[in-house]
mmCIF file of C-alpha atoms in Angstrom:
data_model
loop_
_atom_site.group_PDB
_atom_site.id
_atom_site.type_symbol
_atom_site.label_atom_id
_atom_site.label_comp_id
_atom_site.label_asym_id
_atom_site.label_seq_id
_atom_site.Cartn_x
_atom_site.Cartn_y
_atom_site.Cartn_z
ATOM 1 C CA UNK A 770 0.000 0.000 0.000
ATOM 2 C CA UNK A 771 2.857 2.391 0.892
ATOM 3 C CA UNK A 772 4.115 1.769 -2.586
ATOM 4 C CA UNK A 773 1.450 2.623 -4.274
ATOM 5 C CA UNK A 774 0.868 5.766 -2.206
ATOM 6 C CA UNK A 775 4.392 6.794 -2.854
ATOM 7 C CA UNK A 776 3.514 6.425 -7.039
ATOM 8 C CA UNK A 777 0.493 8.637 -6.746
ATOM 9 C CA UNK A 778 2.750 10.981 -4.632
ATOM 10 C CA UNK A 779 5.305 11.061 -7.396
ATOM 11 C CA UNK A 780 2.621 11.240 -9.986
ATOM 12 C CA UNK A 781 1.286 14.448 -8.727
ATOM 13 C CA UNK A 782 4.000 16.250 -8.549
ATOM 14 C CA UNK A 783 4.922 14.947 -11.957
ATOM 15 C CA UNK A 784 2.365 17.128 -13.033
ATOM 16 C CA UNK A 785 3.181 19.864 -10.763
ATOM 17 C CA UNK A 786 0.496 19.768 -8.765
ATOM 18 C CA UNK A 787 -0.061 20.895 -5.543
ATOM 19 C CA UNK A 788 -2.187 18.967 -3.558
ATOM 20 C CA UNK A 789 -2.778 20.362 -0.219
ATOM 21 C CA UNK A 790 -6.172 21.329 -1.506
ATOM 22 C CA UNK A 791 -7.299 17.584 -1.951
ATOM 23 C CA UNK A 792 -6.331 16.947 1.490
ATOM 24 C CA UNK A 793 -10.080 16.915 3.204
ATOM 25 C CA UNK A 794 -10.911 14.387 0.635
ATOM 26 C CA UNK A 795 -8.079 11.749 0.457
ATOM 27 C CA UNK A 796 -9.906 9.528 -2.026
ATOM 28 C CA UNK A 797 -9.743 11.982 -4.353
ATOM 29 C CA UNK A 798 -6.362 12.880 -3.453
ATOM 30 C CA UNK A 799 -4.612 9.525 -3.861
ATOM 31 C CA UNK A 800 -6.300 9.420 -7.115
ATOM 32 C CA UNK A 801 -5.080 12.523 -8.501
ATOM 33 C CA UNK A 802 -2.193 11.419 -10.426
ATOM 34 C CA UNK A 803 -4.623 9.886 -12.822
ATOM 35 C CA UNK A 804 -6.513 12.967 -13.842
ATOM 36 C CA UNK A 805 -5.455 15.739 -16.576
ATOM 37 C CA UNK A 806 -4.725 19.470 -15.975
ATOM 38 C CA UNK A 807 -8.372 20.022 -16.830
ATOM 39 C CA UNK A 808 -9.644 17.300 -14.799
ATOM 40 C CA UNK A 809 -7.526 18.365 -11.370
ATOM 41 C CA UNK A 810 -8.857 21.882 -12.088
ATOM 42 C CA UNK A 811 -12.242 20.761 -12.357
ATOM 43 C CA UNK A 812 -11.738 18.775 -9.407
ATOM 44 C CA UNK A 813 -10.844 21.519 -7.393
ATOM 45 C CA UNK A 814 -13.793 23.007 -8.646
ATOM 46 C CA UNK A 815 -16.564 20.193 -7.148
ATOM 47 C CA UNK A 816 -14.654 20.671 -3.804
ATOM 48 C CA UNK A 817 -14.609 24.379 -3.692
ATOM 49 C CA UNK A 818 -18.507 24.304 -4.291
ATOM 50 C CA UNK A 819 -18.915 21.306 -1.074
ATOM 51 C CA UNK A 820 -18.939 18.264 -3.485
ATOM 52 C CA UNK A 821 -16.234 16.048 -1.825
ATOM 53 C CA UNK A 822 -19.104 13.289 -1.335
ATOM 54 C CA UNK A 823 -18.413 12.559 -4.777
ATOM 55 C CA UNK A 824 -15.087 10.980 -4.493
ATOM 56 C CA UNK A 825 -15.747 9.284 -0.695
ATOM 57 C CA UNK A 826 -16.375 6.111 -2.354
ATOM 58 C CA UNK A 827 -13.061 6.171 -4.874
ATOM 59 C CA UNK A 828 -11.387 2.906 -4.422
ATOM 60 C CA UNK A 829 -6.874 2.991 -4.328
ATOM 61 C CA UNK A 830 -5.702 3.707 -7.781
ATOM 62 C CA UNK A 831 -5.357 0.693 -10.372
ATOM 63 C CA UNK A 832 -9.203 -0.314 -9.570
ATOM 64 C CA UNK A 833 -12.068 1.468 -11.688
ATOM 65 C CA UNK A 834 -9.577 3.908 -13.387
ATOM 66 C CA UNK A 835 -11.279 4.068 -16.524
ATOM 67 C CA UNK A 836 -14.374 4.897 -14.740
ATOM 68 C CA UNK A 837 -13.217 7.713 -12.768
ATOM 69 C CA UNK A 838 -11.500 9.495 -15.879
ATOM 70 C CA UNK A 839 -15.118 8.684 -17.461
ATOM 71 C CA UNK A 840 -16.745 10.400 -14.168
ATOM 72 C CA UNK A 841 -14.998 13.474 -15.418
ATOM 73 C CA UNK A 842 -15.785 13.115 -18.735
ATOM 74 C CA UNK A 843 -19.092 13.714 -17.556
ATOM 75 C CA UNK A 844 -18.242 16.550 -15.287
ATOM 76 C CA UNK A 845 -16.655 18.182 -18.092
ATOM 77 C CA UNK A 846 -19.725 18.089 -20.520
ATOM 78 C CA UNK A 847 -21.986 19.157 -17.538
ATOM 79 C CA UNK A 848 -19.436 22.095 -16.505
ATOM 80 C CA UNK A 849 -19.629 23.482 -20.453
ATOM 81 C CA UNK A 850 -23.481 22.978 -20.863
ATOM 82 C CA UNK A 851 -24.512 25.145 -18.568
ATOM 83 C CA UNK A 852 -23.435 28.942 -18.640
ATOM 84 C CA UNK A 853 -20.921 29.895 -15.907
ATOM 85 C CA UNK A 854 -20.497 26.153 -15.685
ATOM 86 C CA UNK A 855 -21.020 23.957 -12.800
ATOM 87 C CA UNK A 856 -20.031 26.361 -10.171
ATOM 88 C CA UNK A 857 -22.510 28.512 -11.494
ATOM 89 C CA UNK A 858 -25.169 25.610 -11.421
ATOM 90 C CA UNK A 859 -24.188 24.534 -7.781
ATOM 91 C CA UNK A 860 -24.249 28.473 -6.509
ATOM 92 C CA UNK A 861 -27.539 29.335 -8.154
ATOM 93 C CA UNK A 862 -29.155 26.029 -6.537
ATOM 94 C CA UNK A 863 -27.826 26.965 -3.276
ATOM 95 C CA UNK A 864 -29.427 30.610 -3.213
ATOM 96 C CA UNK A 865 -32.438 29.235 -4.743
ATOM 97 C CA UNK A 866 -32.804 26.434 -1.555
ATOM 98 C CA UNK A 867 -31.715 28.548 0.642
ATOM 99 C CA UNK A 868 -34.855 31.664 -0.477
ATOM 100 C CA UNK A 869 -37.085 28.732 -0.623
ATOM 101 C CA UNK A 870 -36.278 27.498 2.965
ATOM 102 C CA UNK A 871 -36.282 31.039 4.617
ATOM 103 C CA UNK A 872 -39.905 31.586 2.902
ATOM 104 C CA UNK A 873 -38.603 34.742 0.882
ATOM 105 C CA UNK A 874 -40.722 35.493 -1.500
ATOM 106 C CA UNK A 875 -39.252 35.769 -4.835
ATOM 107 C CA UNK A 876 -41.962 39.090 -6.344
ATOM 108 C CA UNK A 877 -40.726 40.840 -2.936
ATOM 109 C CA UNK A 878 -40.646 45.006 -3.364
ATOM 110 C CA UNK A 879 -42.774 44.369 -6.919
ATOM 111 C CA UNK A 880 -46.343 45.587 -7.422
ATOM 112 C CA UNK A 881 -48.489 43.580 -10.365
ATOM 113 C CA UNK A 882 -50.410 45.446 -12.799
ATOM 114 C CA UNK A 883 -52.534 44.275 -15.758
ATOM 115 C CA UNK A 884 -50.410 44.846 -18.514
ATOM 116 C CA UNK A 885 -50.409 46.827 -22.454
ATOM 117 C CA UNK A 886 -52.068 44.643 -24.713
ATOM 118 C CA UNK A 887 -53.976 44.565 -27.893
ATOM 119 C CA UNK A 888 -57.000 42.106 -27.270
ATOM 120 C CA UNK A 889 -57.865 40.506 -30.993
ATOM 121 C CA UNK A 890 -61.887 39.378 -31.811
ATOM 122 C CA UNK A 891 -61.470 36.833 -34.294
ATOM 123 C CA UNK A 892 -62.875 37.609 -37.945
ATOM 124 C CA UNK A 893 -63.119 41.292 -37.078
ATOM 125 C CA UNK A 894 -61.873 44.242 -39.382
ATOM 126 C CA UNK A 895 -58.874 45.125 -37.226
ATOM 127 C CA UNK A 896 -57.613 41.561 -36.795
ATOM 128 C CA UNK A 897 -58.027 41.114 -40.444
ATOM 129 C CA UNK A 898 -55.608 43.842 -41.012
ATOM 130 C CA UNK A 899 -53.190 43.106 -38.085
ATOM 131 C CA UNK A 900 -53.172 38.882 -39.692
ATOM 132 C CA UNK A 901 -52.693 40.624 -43.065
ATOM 133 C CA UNK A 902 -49.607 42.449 -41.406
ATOM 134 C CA UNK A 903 -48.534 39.387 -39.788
ATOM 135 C CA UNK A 904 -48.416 37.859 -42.979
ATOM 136 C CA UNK A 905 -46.275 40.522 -44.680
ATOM 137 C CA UNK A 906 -43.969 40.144 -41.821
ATOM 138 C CA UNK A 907 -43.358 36.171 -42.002
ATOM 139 C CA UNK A 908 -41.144 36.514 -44.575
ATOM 140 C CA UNK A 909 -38.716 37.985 -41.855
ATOM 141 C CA UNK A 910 -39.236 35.760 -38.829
ATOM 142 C CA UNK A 911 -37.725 32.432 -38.169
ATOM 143 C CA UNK A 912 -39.253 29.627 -35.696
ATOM 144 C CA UNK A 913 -38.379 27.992 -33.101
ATOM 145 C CA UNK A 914 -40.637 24.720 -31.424
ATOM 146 C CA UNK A 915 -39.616 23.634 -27.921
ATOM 147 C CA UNK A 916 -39.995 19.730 -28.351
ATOM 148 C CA UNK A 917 -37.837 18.366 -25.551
ATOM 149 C CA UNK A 918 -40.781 16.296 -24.243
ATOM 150 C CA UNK A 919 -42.390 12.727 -24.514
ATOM 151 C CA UNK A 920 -46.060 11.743 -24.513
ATOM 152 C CA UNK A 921 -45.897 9.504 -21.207
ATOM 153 C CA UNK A 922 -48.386 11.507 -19.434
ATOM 154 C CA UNK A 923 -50.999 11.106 -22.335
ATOM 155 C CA UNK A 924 -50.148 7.608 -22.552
ATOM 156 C CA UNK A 925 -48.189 7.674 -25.478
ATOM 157 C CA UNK A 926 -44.824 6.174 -25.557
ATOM 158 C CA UNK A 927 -43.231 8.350 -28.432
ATOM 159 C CA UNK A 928 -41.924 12.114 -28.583
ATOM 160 C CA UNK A 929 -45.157 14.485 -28.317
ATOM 161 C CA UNK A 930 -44.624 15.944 -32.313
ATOM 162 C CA UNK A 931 -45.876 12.840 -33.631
ATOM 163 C CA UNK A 932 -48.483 12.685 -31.952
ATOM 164 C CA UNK A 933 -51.989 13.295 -33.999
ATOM 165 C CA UNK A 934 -52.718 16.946 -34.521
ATOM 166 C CA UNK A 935 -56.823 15.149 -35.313
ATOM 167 C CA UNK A 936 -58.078 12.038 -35.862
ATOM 168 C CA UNK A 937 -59.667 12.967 -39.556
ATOM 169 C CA UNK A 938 -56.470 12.816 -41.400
ATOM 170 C CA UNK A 939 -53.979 11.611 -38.472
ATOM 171 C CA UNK A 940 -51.654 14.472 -39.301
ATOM 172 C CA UNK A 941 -49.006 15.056 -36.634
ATOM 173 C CA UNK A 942 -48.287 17.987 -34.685
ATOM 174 C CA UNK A 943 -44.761 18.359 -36.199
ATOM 175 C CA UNK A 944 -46.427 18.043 -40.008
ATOM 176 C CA UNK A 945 -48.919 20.426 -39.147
ATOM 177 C CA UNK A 946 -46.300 22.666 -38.083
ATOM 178 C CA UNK A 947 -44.131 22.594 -40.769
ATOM 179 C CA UNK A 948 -46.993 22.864 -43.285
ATOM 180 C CA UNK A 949 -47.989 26.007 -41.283
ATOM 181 C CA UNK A 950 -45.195 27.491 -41.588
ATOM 182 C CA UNK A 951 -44.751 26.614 -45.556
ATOM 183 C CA UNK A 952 -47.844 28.022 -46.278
ATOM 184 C CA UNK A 953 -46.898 31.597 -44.562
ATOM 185 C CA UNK A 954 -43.568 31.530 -46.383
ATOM 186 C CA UNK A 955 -45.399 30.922 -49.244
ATOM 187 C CA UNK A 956 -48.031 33.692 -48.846
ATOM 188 C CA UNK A 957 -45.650 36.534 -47.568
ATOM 189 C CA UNK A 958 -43.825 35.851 -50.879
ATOM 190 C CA UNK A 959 -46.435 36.291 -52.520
ATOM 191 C CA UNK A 960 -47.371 39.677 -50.952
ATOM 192 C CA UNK A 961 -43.216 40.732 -51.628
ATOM 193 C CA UNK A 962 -44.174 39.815 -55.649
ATOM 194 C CA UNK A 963 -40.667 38.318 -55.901
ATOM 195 C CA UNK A 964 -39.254 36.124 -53.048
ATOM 196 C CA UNK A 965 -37.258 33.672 -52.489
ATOM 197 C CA UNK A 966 -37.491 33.160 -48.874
ATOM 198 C CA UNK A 967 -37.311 30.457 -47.220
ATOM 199 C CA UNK A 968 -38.103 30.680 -43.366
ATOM 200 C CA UNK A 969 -35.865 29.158 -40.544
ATOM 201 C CA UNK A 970 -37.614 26.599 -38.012
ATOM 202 C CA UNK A 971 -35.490 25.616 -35.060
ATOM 203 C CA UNK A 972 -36.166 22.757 -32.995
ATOM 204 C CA UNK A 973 -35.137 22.305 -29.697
ATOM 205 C CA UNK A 974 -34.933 18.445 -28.950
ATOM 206 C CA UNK A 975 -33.412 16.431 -25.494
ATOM 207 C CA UNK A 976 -31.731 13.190 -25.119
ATOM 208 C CA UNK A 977 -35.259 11.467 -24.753
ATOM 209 C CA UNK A 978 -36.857 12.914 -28.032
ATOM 210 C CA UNK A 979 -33.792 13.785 -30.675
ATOM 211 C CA UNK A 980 -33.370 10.273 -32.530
ATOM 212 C CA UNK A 981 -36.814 9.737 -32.517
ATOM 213 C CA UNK A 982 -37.356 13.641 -33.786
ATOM 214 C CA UNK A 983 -34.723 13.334 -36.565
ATOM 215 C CA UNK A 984 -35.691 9.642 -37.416
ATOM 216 C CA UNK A 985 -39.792 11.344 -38.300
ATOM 217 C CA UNK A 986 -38.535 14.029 -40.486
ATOM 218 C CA UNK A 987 -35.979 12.349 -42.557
ATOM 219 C CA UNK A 988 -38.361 9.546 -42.924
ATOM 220 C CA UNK A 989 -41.247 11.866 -44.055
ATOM 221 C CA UNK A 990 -39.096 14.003 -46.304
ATOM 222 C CA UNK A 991 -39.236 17.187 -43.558
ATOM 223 C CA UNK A 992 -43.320 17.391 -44.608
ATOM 224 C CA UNK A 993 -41.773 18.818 -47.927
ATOM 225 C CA UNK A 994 -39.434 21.737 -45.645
ATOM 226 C CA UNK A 995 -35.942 21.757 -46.937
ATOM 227 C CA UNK A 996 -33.647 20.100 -44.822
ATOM 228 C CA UNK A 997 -31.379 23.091 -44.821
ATOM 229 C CA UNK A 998 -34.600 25.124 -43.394
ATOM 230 C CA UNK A 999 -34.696 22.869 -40.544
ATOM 231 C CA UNK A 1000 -31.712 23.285 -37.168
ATOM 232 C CA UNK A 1001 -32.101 20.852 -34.276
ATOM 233 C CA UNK A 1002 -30.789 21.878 -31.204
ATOM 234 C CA UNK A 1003 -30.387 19.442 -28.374
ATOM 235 C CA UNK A 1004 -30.340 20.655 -24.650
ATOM 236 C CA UNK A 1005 -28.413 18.805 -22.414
ATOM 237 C CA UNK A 1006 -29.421 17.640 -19.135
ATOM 238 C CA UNK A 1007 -28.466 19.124 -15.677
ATOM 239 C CA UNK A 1008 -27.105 17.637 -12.628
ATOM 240 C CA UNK A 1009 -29.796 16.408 -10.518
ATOM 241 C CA UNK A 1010 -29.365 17.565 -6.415
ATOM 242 C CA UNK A 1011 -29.574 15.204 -3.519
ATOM 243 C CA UNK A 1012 -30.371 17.433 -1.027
ATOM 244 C CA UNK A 1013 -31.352 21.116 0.192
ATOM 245 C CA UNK A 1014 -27.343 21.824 0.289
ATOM 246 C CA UNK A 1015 -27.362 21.414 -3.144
ATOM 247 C CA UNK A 1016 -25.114 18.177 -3.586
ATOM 248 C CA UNK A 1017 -24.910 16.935 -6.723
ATOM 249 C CA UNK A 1018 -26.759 12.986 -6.626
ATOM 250 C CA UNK A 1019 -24.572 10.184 -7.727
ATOM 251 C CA UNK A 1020 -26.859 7.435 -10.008
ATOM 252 C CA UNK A 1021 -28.067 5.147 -7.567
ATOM 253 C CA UNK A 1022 -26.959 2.574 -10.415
ATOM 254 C CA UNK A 1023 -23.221 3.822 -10.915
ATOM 255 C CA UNK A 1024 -22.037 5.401 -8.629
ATOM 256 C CA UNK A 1025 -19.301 7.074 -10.949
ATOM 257 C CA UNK A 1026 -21.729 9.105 -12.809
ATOM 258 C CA UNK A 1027 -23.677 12.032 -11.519
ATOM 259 C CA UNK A 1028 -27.682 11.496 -12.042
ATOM 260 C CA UNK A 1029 -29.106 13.814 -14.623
ATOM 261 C CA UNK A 1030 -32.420 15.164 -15.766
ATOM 262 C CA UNK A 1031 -33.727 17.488 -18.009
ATOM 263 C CA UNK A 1032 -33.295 20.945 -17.810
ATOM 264 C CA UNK A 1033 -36.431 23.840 -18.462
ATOM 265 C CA UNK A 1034 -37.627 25.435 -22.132
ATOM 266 C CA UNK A 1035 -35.660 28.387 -21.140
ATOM 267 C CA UNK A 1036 -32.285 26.505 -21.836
ATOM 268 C CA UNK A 1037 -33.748 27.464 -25.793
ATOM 269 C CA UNK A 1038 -32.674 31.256 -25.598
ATOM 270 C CA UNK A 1039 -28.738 30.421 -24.623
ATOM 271 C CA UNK A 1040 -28.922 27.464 -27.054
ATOM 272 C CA UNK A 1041 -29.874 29.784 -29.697
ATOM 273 C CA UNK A 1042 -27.115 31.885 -28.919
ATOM 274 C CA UNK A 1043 -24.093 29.278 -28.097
ATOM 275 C CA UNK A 1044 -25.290 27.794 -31.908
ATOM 276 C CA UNK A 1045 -25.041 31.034 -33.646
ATOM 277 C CA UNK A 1046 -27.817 31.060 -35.010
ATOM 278 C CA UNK A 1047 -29.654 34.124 -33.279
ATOM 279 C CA UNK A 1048 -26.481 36.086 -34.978
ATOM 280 C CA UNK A 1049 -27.050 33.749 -38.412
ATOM 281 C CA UNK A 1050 -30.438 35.184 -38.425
ATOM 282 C CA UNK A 1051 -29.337 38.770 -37.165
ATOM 283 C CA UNK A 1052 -27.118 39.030 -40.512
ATOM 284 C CA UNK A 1053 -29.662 37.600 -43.299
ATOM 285 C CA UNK A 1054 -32.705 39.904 -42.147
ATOM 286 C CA UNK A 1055 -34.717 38.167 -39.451
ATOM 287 C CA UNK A 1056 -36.723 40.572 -37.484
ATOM 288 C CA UNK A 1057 -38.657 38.035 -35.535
ATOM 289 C CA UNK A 1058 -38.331 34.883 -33.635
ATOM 290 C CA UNK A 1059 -41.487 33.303 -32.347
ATOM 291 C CA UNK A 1060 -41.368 30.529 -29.987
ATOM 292 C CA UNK A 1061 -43.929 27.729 -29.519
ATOM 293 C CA UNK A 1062 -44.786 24.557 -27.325
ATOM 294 C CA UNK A 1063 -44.939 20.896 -29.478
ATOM 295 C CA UNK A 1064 -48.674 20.074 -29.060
ATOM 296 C CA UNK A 1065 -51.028 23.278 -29.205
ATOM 297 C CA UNK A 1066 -52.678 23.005 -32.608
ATOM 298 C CA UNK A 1067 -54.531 25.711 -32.713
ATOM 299 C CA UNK A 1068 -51.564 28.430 -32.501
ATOM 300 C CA UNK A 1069 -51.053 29.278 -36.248
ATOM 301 C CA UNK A 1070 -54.467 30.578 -36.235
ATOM 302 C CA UNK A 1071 -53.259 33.487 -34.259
ATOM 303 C CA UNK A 1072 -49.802 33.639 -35.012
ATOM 304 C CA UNK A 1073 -49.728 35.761 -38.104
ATOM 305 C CA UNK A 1074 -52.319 38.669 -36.134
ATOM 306 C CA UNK A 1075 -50.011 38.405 -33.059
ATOM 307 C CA UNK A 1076 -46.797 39.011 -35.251
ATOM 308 C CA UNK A 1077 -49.216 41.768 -37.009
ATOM 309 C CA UNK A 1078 -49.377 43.284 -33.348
ATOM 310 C CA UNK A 1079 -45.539 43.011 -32.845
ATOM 311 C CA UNK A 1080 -44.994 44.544 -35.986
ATOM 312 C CA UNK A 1081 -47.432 47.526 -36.140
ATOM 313 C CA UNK A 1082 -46.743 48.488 -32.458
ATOM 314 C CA UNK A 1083 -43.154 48.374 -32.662
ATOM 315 C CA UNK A 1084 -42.864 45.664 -29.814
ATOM 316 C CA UNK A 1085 -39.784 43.900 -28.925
ATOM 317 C CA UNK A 1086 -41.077 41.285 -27.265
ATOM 318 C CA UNK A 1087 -44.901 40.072 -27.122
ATOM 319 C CA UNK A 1088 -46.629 37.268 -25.832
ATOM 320 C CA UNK A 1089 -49.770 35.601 -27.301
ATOM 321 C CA UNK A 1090 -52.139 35.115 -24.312
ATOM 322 C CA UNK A 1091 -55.712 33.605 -24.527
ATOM 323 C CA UNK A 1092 -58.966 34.554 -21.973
ATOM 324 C CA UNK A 1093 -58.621 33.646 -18.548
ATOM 325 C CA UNK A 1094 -60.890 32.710 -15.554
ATOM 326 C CA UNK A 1095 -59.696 34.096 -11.940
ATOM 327 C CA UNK A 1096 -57.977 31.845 -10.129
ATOM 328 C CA UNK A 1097 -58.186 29.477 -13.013
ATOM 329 C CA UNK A 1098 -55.153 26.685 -12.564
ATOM 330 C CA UNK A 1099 -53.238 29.109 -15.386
ATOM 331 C CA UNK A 1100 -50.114 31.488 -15.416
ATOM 332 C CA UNK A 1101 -50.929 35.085 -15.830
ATOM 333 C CA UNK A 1102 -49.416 37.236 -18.012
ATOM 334 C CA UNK A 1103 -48.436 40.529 -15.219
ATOM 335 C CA UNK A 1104 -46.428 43.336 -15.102
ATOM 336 C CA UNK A 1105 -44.091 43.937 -12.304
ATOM 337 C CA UNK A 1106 -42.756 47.257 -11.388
ATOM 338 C CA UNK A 1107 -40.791 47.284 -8.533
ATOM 339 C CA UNK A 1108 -39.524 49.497 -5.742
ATOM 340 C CA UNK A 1109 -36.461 50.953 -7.525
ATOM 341 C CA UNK A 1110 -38.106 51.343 -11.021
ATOM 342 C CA UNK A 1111 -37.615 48.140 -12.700
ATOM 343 C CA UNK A 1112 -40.504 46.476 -14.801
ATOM 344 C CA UNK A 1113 -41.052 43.252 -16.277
ATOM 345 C CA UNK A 1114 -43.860 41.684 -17.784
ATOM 346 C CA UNK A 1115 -43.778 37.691 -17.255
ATOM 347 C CA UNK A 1116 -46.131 34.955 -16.449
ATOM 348 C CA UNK A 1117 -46.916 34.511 -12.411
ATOM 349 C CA UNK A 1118 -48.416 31.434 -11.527
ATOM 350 C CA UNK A 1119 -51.826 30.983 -10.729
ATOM 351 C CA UNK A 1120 -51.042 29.853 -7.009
ATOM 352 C CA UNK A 1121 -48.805 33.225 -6.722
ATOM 353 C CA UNK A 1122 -50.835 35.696 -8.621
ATOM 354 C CA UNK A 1123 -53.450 36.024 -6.031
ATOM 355 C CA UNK A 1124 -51.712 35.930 -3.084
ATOM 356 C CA UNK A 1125 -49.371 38.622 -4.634
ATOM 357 C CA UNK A 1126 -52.777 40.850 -4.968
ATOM 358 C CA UNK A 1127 -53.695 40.284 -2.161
ATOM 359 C CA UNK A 1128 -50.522 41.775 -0.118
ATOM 360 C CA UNK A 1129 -49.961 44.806 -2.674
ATOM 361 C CA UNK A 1130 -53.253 46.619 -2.189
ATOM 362 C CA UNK A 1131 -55.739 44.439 -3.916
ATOM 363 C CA UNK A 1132 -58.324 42.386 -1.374
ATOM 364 C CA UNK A 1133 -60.277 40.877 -3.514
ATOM 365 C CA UNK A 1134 -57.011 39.248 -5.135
ATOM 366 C CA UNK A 1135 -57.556 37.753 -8.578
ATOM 367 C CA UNK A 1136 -61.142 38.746 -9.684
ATOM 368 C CA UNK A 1137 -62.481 38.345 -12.690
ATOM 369 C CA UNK A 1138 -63.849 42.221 -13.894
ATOM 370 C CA UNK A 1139 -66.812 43.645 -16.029
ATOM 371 C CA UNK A 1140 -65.788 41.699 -18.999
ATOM 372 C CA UNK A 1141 -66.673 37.803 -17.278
ATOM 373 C CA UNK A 1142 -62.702 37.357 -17.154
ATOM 374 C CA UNK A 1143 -59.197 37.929 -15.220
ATOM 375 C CA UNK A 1144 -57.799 41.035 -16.192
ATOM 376 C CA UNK A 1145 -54.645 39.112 -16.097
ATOM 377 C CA UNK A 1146 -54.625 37.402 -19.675
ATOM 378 C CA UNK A 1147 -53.893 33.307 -19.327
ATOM 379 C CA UNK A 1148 -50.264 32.495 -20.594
ATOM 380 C CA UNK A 1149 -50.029 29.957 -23.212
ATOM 381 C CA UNK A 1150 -46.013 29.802 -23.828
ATOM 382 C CA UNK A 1151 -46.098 31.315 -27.391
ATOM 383 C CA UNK A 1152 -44.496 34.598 -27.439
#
């Protein structure tokens, strides 16, 4: 044993590392002569951040070797995944545990308001006009559908997208979608006299739905989109936490991986920009980018009068919102001004909305008003 304590010794300082930093974690420090420059530094990074649990169970070196390198293999793609890294991950956890233990509430010093809106009546003279606007304007937009999920919970075993938009013809979400879109790039052309346009559709797929999202278009011919229209953008997954101190879980199954899961929609704006493509876009003319969910069938009907809105009002960012009941189980679209000036307009959930009423002036809390409805729209994820 001495030996072989005396080699990893020698090995370290081979690489001119110092390991007095290792020292409250001597698995991991008798290991270290194994590890690259990136991997020591990365180590050092897990134990900086209180994730020496990780390495408690590293056997002497010579046994399992290839699975701790692979361990940090891992680490690695998990560190450059996530902006700011794992540190960042591990320190935004924390503070996020910690408000959620102490009861802080996150909308603290803001005060909700029903926000600016244009509210459209189907089939009426000014939505014809904004649609015919939104039409005009298609030619300029690109897409982007957030399909990272299965069907499990409808008790379908494949990716949501191919799914059945209706039972008449059987067409699938991700058809319908891509027909949709066809049909606007063919119509704003049409409005241009001579275009060639052909609009971008991003799709933003996971580890659970990007085979089997690549395997239906290629076998369906992209539902006549060319392939070059078409960018698939996989999100990785995030570390999963094993407790309120934010440790990072090992897999109950292997112990030298960390457990994973999938990480939100909202991973689709820095995956847009890490690809390039939001700067891709920027140079060939794209004004707009509109985002929508995999199964809602029913959003192309309003899509070219909301991006009629966007473009006729001069808005840089607009969400598509639909009638909402008070304290129906539905995020509502709110502005937030706070103390010091700031606004925002975002969705508050339905469970938050009224208490945050409630405690900013408001006793009735969320109330539906003259009109039947909420005067806090119901947020359907297009925007």
């Amino acid at each position: 044993m001495a030996s072989g304590v005396h080699a990893a010794a020698e090995g370290v300082a081979a690489l001119g590392i110092s390991a007095e930093w290792a020292e409250p974690c001597p698995a991991l420090r008798r290991n270290l002569h194994l590890l690259s420059h990136d991997q020591v530094e990365l180590a050092k990074m897990l134990l900086n951040e209180g994730q020496g649990h990780l390495f408690e169970h590293w056997p002497e070196p010579g046994v399992h070797d290839d699975k701790k390198k692979n361990f940090f293999d891992q680490v690695s793609r998990l560190n450059s995944s996530y902006p700011g890294g794992l540190a960042a991950y591990i320190q935004n956890a924390k503070k996020l545990l910690a408000d959620s233990k102490a009861g802080q509430n996150p909308y603290d010093g803001f005060t909700p308001s029903v926000p600016s809106g244009e509210a459209l009546t189907f089939g009426d003279e000014n939505f014809v006009s904004l649609e015919a606007a939104g039409v005009k304007e298609a030619r300029n937009a690109a897409f982007v559908l957030v399909a990272g999920g299965l069907g499990e919970r409808l008790g379908y075993k494949g990716i949501k997208v191919a799914l059945p938009r209706e039972t008449t013809t059987g067409k699938c979400f991700l058809q319908h979608y891509i027909e949709s879109i066809l049909a606007l790039q063919e119509a704003s052309c049409k409005m241009e006299g001579e275009c060639h346009t052909k609009i971008p559709f991003a799709i933003m797929t996971s580890d659970d739905t990007n085979a089997l999202t690549i395997k239906l278009l290629e076998s369906n011919s992209y539902f006549g989109m060319e392939p070059s229209q078409v960018k698939i953008l996989k999100q990785e997954k995030v570390a999963c936490l094993a407790d309120n101190d934010a440790r990072l879980a090992l897999d109950p199954n292997d112990k030298y991986k960390i457990q994973t899961k999938p990480h939100g929609h909202g991973d689709v704006h820095s995956l847009l920009y890490s690809s390039g493509l939001l700067e891709q876009w920027k140079n060939t003319g794209r004004r707009w980018v509109l985002f929508f969910q995999d199964t809602n069938g029913l959003l192309f009907n309003a899509i070219p009068s909301a991006l009629g809105v966007s473009a006729t009002k001069g808005y840089n960012v607009n969400s598509l919102a639909v009638p909402r009941k008070a304290k129906e189980a539905i995020g509502g679209i709110t502005k937030l001004t706070h103390a010091d000036g700031r606004t925002m307009v975002i969705n508050v959930e339905y469970n938050q909305l009224d208490p945050l009423l409630r405690a900013t002036g408001h006793p009735d809390g969320d109330a539906n008003c003259e009109t039947g409805y909420s005067p806090y729209p119901g947020n359907i994820n297009q925007s």
